[in-house]
XYZ file of C-alpha atoms in Angstrom:
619
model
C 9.077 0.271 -49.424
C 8.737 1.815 -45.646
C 4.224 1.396 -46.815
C 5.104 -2.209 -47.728
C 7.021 -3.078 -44.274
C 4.207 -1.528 -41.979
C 1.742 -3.482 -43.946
C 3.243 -6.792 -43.353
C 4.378 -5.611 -39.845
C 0.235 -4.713 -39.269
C -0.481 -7.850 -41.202
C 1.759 -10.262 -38.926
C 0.004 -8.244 -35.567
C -3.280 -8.808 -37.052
C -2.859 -12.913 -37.742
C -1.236 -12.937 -34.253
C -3.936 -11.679 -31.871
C -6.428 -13.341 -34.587
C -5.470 -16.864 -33.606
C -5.133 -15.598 -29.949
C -9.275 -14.682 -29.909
C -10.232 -17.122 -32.393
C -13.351 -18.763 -30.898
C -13.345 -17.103 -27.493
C -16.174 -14.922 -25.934
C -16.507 -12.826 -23.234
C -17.907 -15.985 -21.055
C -15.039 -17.859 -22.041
C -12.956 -15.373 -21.431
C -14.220 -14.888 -17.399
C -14.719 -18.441 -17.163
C -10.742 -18.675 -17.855
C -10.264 -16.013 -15.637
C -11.912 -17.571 -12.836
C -10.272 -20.721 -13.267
C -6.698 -18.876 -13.018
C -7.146 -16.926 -9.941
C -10.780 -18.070 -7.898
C -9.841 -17.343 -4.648
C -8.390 -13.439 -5.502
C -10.597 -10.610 -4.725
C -12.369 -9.658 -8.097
C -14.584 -6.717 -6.713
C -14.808 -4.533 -3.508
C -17.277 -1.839 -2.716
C -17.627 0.596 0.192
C -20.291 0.393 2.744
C -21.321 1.723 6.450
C -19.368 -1.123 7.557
C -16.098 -0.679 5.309
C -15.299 -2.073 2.255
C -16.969 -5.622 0.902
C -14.973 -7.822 -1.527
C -16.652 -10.362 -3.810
C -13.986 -13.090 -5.052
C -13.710 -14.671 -8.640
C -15.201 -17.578 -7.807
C -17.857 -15.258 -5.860
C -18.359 -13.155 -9.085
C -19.173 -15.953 -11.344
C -21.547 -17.502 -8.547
C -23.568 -14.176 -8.923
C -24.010 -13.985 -12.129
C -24.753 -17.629 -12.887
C -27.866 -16.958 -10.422
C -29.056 -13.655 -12.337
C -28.358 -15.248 -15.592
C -30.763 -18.253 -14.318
C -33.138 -15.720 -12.587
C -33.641 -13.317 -15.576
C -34.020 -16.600 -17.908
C -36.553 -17.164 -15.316
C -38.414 -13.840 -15.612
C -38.403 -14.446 -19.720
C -34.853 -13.028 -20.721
C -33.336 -14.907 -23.132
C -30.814 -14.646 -26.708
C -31.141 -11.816 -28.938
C -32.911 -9.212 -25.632
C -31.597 -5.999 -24.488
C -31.383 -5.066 -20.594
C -31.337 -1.964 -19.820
C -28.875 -0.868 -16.801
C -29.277 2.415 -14.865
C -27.031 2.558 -11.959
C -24.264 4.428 -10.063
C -20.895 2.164 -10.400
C -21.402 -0.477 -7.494
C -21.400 -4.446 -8.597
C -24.815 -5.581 -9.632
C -24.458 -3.756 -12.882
C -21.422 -5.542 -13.795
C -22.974 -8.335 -12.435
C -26.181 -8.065 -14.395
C -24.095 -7.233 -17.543
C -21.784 -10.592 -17.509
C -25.312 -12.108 -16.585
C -27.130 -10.792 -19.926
C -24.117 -11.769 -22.072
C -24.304 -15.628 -20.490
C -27.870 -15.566 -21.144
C -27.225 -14.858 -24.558
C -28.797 -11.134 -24.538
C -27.440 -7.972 -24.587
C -26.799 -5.310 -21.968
C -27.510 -1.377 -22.633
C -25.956 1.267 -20.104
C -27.785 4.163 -19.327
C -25.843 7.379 -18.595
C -27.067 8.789 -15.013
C -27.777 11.946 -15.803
C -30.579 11.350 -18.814
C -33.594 12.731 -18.617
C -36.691 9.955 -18.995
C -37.845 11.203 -22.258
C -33.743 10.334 -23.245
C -33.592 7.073 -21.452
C -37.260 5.980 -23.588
C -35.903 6.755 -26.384
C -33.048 4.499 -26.015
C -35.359 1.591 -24.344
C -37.559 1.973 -27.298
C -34.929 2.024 -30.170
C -33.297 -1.499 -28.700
C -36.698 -2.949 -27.849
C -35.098 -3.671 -24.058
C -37.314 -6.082 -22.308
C -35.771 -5.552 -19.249
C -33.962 -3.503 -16.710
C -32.158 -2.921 -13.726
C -32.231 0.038 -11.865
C -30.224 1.396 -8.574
C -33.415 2.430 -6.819
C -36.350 4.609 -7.080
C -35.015 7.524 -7.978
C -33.401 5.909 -11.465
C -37.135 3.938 -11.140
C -39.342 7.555 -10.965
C -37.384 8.337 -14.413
C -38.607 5.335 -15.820
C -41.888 5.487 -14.507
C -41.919 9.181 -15.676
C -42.440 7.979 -19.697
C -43.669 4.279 -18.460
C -47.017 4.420 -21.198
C -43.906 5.080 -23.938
C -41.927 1.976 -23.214
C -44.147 -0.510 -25.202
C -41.176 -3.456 -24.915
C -40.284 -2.968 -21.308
C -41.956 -5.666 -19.333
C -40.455 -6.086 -16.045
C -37.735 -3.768 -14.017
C -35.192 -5.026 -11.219
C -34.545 -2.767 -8.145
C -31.172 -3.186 -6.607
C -32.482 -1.005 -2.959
C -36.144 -1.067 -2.238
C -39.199 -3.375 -2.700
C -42.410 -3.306 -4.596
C -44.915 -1.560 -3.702
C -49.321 -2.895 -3.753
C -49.806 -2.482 -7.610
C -46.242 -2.361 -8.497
C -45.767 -5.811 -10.413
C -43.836 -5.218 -13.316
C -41.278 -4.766 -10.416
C -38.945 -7.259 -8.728
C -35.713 -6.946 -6.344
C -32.132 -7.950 -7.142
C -32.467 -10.424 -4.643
C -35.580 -12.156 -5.806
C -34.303 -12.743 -9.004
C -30.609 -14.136 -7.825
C -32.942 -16.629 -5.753
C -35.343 -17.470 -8.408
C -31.554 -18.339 -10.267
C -30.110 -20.571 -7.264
C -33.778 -22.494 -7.833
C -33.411 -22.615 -11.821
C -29.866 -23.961 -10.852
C -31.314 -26.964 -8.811
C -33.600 -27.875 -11.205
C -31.622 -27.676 -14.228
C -28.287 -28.060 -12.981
C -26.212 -27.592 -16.527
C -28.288 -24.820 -17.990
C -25.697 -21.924 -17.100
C -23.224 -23.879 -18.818
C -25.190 -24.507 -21.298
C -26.342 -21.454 -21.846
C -23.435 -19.489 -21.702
C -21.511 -21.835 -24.148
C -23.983 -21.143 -27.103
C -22.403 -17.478 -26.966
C -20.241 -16.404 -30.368
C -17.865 -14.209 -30.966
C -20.097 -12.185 -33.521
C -22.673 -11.868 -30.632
C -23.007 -8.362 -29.076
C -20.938 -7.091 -25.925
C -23.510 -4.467 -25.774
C -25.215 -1.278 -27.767
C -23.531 1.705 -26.511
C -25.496 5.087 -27.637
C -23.426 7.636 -28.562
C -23.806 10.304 -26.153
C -23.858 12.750 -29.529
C -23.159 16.649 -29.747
C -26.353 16.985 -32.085
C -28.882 14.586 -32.483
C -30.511 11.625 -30.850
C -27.914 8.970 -29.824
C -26.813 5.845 -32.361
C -26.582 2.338 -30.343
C -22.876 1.401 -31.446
C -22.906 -2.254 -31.721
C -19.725 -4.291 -30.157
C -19.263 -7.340 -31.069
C -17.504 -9.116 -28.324
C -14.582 -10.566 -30.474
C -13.917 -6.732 -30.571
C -13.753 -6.378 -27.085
C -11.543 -9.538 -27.216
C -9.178 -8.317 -29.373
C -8.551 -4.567 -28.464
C -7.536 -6.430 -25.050
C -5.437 -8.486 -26.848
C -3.797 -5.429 -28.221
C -3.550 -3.138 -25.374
C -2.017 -5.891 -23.788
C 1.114 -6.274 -25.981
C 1.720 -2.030 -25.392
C 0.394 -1.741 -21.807
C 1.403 -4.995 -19.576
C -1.253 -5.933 -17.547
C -0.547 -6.496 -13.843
C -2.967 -8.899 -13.531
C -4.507 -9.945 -10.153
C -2.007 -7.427 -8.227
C -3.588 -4.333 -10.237
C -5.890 -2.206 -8.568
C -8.436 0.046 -10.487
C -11.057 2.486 -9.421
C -14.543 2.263 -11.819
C -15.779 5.256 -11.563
C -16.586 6.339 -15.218
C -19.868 4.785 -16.505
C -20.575 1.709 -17.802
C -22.328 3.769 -20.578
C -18.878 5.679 -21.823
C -16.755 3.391 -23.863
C -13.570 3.901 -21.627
C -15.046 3.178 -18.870
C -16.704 0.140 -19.603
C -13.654 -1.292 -21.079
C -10.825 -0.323 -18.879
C -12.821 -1.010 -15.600
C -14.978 -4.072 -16.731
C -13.668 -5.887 -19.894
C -9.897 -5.300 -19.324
C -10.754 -6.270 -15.232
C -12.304 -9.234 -16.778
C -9.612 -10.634 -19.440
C -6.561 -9.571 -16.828
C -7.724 -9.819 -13.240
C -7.003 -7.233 -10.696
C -9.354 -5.857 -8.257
C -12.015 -3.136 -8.897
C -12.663 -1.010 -6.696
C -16.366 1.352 -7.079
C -16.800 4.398 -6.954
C -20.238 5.515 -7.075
C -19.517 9.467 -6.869
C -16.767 10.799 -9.344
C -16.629 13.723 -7.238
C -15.104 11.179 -4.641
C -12.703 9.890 -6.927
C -9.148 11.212 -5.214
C -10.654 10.632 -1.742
C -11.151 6.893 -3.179
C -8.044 6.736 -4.523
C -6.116 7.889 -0.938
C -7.658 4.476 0.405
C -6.809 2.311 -2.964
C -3.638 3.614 -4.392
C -4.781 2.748 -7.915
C -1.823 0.844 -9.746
C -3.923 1.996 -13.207
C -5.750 5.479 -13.736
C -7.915 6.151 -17.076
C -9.283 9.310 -17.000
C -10.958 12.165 -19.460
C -9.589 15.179 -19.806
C -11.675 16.830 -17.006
C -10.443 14.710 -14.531
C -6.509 15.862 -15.281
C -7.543 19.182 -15.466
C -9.150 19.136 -12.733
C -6.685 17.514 -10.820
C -3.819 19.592 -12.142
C -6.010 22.770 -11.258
C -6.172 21.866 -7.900
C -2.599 20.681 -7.245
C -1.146 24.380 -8.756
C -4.013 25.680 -6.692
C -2.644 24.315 -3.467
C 0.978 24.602 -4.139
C -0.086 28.843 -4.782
C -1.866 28.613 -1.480
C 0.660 27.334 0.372
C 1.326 30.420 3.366
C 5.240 28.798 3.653
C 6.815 30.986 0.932
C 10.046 28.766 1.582
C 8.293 25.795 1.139
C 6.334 26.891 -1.777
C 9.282 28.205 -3.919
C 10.667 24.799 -2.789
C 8.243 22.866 -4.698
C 7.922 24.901 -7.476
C 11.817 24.873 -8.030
C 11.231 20.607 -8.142
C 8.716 20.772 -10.582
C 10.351 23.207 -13.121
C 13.825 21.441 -12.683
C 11.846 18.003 -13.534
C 10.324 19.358 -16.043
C 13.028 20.022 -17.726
C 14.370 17.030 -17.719
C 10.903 15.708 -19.267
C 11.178 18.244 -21.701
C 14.418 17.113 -23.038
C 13.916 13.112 -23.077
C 10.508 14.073 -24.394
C 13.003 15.397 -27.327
C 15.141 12.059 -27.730
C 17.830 13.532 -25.297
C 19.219 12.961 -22.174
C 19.442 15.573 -19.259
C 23.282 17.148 -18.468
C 24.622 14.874 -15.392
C 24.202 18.384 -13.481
C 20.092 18.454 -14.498
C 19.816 14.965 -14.204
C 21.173 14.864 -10.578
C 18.840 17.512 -9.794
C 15.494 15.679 -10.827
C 16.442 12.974 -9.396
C 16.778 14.783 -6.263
C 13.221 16.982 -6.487
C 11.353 13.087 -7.608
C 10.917 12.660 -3.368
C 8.983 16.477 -3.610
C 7.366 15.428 -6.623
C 5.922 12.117 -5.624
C 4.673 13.555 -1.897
C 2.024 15.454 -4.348
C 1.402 12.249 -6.004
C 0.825 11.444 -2.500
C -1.602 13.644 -1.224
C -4.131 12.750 -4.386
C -3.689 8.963 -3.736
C -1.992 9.036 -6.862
C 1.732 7.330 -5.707
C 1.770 3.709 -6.791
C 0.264 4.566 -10.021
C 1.800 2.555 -12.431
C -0.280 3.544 -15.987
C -2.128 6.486 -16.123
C -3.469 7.256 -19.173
C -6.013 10.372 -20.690
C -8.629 9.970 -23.763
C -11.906 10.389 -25.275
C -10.823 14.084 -25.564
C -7.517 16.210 -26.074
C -5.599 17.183 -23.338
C -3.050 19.877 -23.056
C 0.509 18.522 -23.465
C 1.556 20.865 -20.786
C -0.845 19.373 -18.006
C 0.382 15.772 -19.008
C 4.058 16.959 -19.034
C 3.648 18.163 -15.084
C 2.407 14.681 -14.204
C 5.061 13.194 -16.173
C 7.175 16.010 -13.841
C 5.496 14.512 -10.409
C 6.813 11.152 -11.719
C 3.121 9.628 -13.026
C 4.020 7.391 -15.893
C 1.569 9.128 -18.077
C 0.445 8.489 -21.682
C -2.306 9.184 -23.917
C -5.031 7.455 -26.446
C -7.196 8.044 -29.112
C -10.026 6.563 -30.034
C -14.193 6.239 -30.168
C -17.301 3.993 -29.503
C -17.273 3.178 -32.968
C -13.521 1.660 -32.485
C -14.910 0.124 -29.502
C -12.655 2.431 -27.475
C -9.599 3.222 -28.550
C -7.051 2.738 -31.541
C -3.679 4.598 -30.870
C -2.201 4.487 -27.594
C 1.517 4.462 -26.691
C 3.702 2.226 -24.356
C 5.323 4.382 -21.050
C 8.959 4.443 -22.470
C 7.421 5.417 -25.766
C 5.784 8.736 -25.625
C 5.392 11.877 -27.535
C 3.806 14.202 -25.321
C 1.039 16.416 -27.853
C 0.381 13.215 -30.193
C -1.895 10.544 -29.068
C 0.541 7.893 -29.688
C 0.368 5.498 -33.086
C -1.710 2.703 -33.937
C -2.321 -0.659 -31.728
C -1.091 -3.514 -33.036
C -2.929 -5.475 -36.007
C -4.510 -1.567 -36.609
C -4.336 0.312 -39.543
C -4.888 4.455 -39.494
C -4.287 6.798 -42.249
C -5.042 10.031 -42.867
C -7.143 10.886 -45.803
C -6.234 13.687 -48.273
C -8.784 15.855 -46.453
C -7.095 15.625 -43.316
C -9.638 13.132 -41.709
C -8.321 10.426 -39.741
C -9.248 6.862 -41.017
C -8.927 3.446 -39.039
C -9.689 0.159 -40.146
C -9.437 -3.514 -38.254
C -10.885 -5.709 -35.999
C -11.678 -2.730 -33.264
C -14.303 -1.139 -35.890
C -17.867 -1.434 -35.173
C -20.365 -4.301 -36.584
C -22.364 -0.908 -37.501
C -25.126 1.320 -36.482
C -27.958 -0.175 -34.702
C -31.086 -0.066 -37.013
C -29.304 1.960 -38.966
C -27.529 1.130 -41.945
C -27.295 4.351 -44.203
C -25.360 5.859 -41.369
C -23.426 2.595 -40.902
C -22.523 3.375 -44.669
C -21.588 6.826 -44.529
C -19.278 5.901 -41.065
C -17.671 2.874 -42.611
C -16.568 2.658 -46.152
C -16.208 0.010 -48.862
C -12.925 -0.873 -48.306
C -13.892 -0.957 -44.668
C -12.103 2.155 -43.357
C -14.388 3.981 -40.488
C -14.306 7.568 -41.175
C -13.707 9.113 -37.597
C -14.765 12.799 -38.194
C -11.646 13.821 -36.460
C -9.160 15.631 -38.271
C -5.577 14.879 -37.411
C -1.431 13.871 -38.394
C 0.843 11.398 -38.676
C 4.182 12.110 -38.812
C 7.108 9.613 -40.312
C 6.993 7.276 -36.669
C 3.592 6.661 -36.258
C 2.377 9.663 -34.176
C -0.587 10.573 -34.566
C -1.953 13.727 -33.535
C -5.445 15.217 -33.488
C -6.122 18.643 -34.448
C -10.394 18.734 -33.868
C -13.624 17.193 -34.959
C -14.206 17.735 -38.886
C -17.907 19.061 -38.130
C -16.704 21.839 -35.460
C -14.129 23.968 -37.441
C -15.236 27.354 -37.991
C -15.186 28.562 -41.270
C -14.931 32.614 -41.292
C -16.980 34.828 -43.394
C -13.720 35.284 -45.249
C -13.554 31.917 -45.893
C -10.758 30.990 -43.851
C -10.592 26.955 -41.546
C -9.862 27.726 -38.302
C -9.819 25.117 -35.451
C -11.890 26.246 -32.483
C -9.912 23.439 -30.336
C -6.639 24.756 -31.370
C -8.243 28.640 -30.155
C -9.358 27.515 -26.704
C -6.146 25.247 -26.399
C -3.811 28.415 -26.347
C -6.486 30.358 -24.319
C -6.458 27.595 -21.269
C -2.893 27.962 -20.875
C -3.591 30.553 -18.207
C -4.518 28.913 -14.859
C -7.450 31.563 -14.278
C -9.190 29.933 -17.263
C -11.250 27.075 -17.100
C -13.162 26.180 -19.946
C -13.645 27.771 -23.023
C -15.562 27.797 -26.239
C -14.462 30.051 -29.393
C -17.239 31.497 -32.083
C -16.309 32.664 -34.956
C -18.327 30.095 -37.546
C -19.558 32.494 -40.613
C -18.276 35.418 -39.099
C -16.090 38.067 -39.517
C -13.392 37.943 -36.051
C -13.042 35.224 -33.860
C -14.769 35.959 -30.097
C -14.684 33.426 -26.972
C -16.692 32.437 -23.985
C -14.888 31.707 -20.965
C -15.478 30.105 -17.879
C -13.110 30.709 -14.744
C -11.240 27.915 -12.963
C -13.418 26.969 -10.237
C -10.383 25.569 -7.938
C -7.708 28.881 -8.966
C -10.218 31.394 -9.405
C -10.757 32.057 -5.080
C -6.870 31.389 -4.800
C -5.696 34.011 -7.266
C -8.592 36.078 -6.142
C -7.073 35.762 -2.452
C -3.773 36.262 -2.699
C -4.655 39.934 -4.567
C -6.676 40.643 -1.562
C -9.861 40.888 -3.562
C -13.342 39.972 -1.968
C -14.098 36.636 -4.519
C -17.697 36.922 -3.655
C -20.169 34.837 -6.068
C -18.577 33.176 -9.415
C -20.541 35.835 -10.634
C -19.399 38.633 -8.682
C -15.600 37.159 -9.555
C -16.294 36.873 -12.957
C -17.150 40.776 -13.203
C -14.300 42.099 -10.933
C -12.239 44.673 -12.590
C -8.946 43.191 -11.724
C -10.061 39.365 -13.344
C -10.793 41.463 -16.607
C -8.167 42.868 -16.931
C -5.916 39.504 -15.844
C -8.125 37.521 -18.337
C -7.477 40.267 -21.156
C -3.923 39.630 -20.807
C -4.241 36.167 -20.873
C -6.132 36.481 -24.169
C -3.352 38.911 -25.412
C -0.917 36.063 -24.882
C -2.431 33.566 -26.195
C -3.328 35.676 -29.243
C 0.701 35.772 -29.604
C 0.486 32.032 -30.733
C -1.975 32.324 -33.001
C -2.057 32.985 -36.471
C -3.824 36.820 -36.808
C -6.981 34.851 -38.114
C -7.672 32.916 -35.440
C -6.771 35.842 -32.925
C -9.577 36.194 -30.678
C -10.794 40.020 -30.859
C -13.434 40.005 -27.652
C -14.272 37.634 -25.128
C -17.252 37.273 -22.439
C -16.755 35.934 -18.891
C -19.826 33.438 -17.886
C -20.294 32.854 -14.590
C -21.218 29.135 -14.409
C -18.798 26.389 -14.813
C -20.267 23.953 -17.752
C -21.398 20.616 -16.821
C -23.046 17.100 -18.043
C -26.228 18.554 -15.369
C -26.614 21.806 -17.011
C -26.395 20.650 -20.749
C -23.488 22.526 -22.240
C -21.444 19.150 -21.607
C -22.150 15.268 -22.981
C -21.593 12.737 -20.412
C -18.101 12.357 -21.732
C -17.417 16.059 -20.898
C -17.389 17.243 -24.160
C -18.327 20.684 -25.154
C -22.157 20.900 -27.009
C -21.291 23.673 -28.686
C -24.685 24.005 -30.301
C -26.130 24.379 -26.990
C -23.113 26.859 -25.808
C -24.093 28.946 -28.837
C -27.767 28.880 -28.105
C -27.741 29.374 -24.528
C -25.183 32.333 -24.929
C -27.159 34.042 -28.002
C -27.795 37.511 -26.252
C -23.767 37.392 -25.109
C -22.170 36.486 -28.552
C -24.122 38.885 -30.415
C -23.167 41.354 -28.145
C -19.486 40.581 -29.116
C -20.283 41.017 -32.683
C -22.640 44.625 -32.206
């Protein structure tokens, strides 16, 4: 009986948004946007001379022209553009202009090498792109006699050079547009209102732990209706919200969080062009909404305890670290369906003014939603933000759902779960433990691919996610690690390697880690020390931190990491205990290859690049 209620319940959701996005597209969608608030800042970028704001009305001017001006150049329905750019407006721009020309954009990740970038330009046939300046341009130029399809590329900075004319600036073609629009004065509209919902919001290629990329293929009623969705669990603030894009276009999050959800709810983005910037942007915003990976909170949280360790004032420092705990606790117990003792209670609420000065000092303060995905994230790590007084929650999700299909609301959540499923969205777990999803968020397939769109999405139309997870009686669904990655021993025993390295990062001296233990007969690790405690703890011991390298060999951090092992080892089961470890000296990045451009571990390449080491741990 409890199946048959959440069917109709998911069935009454699902008819509801349906007749909300029936017939709309993403041009309808801005062009409604623009109506409702014209004159509101839409965009704002910094520059020598301080931050630039483009208004709706502004927005939709610009990309009528490059809609016009790449019709001009030969871009029209059914073409893919290619966009390689730091986060700045013309690629936003450029996309909304593809989509009213009835193409297709593609976003490049910034850190691809050229051969990865032609292989992506080749796969979609892009006749076009758009590129930041001539360092994305040498890339491209790098593998030009393997790009058959590409015909002409856009600069955003820099001119053409004698010879160079398969090359044009961002401002030729918005002027070649203003021209088209004088001498056909109703073809943007025209254009743009042969769009369907079936047509593509873009190809995003999966950034893939083995293999070449898979363009992902988002229809834009998808798009359409996840924002219809997230919007009945996570109000929108509409033209008073303030975001900072700083993730790529190319990741699913941060295309749809920065540039769809901007788009369907208003708000102003604000662009960041350096992630490494993004606190010092967000001390001049004060983001109202915050959608970050894992890294990011890690990161942050790594740096926060860092600080609050450093801190000379002893007073002061025992001060803050009394707040936290005692708020905390109170977390802690409403996180467990129970309210604080008056006493406890009193005493949070007395630390919050503590609490929210670190909030403070990352830029973090008037964060309303601040939510973590695309990977897990320890449950402790969101629990101190929840502590500092960050309305915190977390999501699930993948391209293939266009971005994400569990989420919870602020007053809802279950810290260690990644909430339950949106509205209209079925998930269920199949018998193997995979988790299954199936609704309007699913993928029109597999670009060019359809015996892989097969084995992703079933005949009943449930996508198999690869992900193995729970549910529990509410709803809750939480996610234990990717079906592919969990190591089976030579004994024949399923461990989860995410599970391993959870328990192993609970010490703030560790920074990343990576267990091995697939086909053989103990479990080992390779870890990587926190880059931001690492100096501190090596500091306040009096020890000479030296090199990473030099760190990462000291005595002392041996033995500190061996205990930490030792105690995580106390939470594991005595299978999944990890028997030796190896310290690595460099931190693991998209740049060096050990991380996708979603910061996700390549463990293939971890275990290849670390051969000589994890033998060693098994001689």
């Amino acid at each position: 009986m409890q199946q048959l209620d959440i069917t109709a319940e998911v069935a009454a959701d699902r008819a509801a948004i349906d007749a909300e996005v029936d017939g709309r597209t993403l041009p309808s969608a801005f062009a409604d946007t623009v109506a409702r608030l014209g004159d509101a800042v839409a965009l704002k970028w910094r520059t020598a001379d301080g931050w630039q704001a483009l208004t709706w009305r502004q927005y939709r001017e610009a990309v009528a022209e490059v809609a016009l001006g790449l019709g001009s150049l030969g871009f029209g329905p059914g073409q893919f553009l290619l966009l390689w750019s730091r986060n700045r407006p013309e690629p936003q721009i450029a996309d909304l202009a593809a989509l009213h020309a009835r193409g297709c954009p593609v976003s490049l990740y910034n850190t691809l090498a050229p051969v990865q970038a032609a292989y992506i330009a080749n796969h979609c046939e892009a006749t076009m792109a758009v590129v930041e300046d001539r360092g994305f341009l040498a890339k491209l130029e790098a593998v030009r006699d393997q790009l058959p399809h590409l015909r002409r590329v856009i600069l955003l900075e820099g001119e053409p050079g004698p010879g160079e004319e398969w090359l044009t600036t961002w401002e030729a073609v918005r002027a070649a547009g203003r021209a088209e629009a004088e001498r056909r004065p109703g073809a943007f509209e025209d254009s743009w209102r042969q769009v369907t919902p079936d047509d593509l919001a873009t190809l995003i290629y999966t950034s893939g732990t083995t293999g070449p990329p898979k363009g992902v293929m988002i229809p834009q009623r998808n798009v359409l209706w996840l924002g219809s969705a997230n919007n009945r669990v996570l109000p929108p603030e509409g033209e008073t919200g303030r975001l900072i894009s700083y993730l790529p276009l190319a990741h699913a999050t941060g295309r749809t969080v920065d540039h769809w959800l901007g788009l369907l709810n208003g708000g102003t983005i604000h662009f960041c062009p350096d992630p490494t910037k993004l606190f010092e942007y967000a001390l001049e915003v004060h983001p109202t909404v915050l959608v970050g990976v894992p890294r990011i909170w890690e990161k942050l949280h790594a740096g926060l305890t860092a600080a609050i360790a450093a801190d000379p004032d002893a007073a002061r420092r025992q001060a803050v670290e009394t707040a936290i705990a005692v708020r905390r606790q109170a977390v802690r117990l409403r996180q467990e369906g129970r309210e604080p003792p008056a006493e406890l209670a009193a005493g949070a609420e007395r630390a919050l003014p503590v609490a929210r000065a670190l909030l403070a000092r990352v830029g973090l303060d008037e964060c309303e939603q601040a939510v973590t995905g695309a990977a897990p994230l320890d449950p402790a790590i969101i629990e101190f933000f929840q502590a500092l007084g960050l309305s915190m929650t977390e999501g699930w999700g993948m391209t293939e759902l266009t971005c994400a299909a569990t989420i919870t609301s602020m007053d809802r959540v279950r810290n260690g779960t990644v909430g339950y499923a949106y509205p209209g969205i079925e998930v269920r777990i199949a018998d193997d433990g995979e988790v299954l999803v199936r609704g309007p968020i699913v993928m029109a397939g597999y670009y060019k691919d359809p015996q892989k769109t097969a084995e992703a999405i079933d005949a009943d139309g449930w996508m198999h996610t690869g992900d193995i997870g729970t549910m529990d009686a509410d709803g809750y669904v939480k996610i234990v690690d990717r079906k592919k990655e969990l190591i089976i021993t030579a004994g024949g025993k399923n461990i989860s390697p995410a599970n391993v390295e959870h328990m192993l990062l609970q010490h703030p001296l560790i920074g990343q880690a990576c267990a091995i233990g697939d086909r053989r007969s103990y479990v080992t690790a390779l870890l990587v020390l926190d880059a931001e405690m690492a100096p501190v703890w090596a500091k306040r011991r009096g020890l000479d931190a030296g090199s990473a390298a030099d760190l990462a060999a000291h005595p002392e951090v041996l033995a500190e990491v061996e205990r930490a092992v030792a105690a995580a080892n106390e939470h594991l089961a005595r299978v999944e205990q990890v028997k030796r470890f190896t310290i690595v000296p460099a931190e693991w990045t998209p740049e060096s290859g050990e991380l996708t451009p979603t910061l996700k571990m390549r463990r293939r390449v971890i275990v290849d690049r670390y051969a000589a080491e994890i033998e060693a741990m098994y001689a």
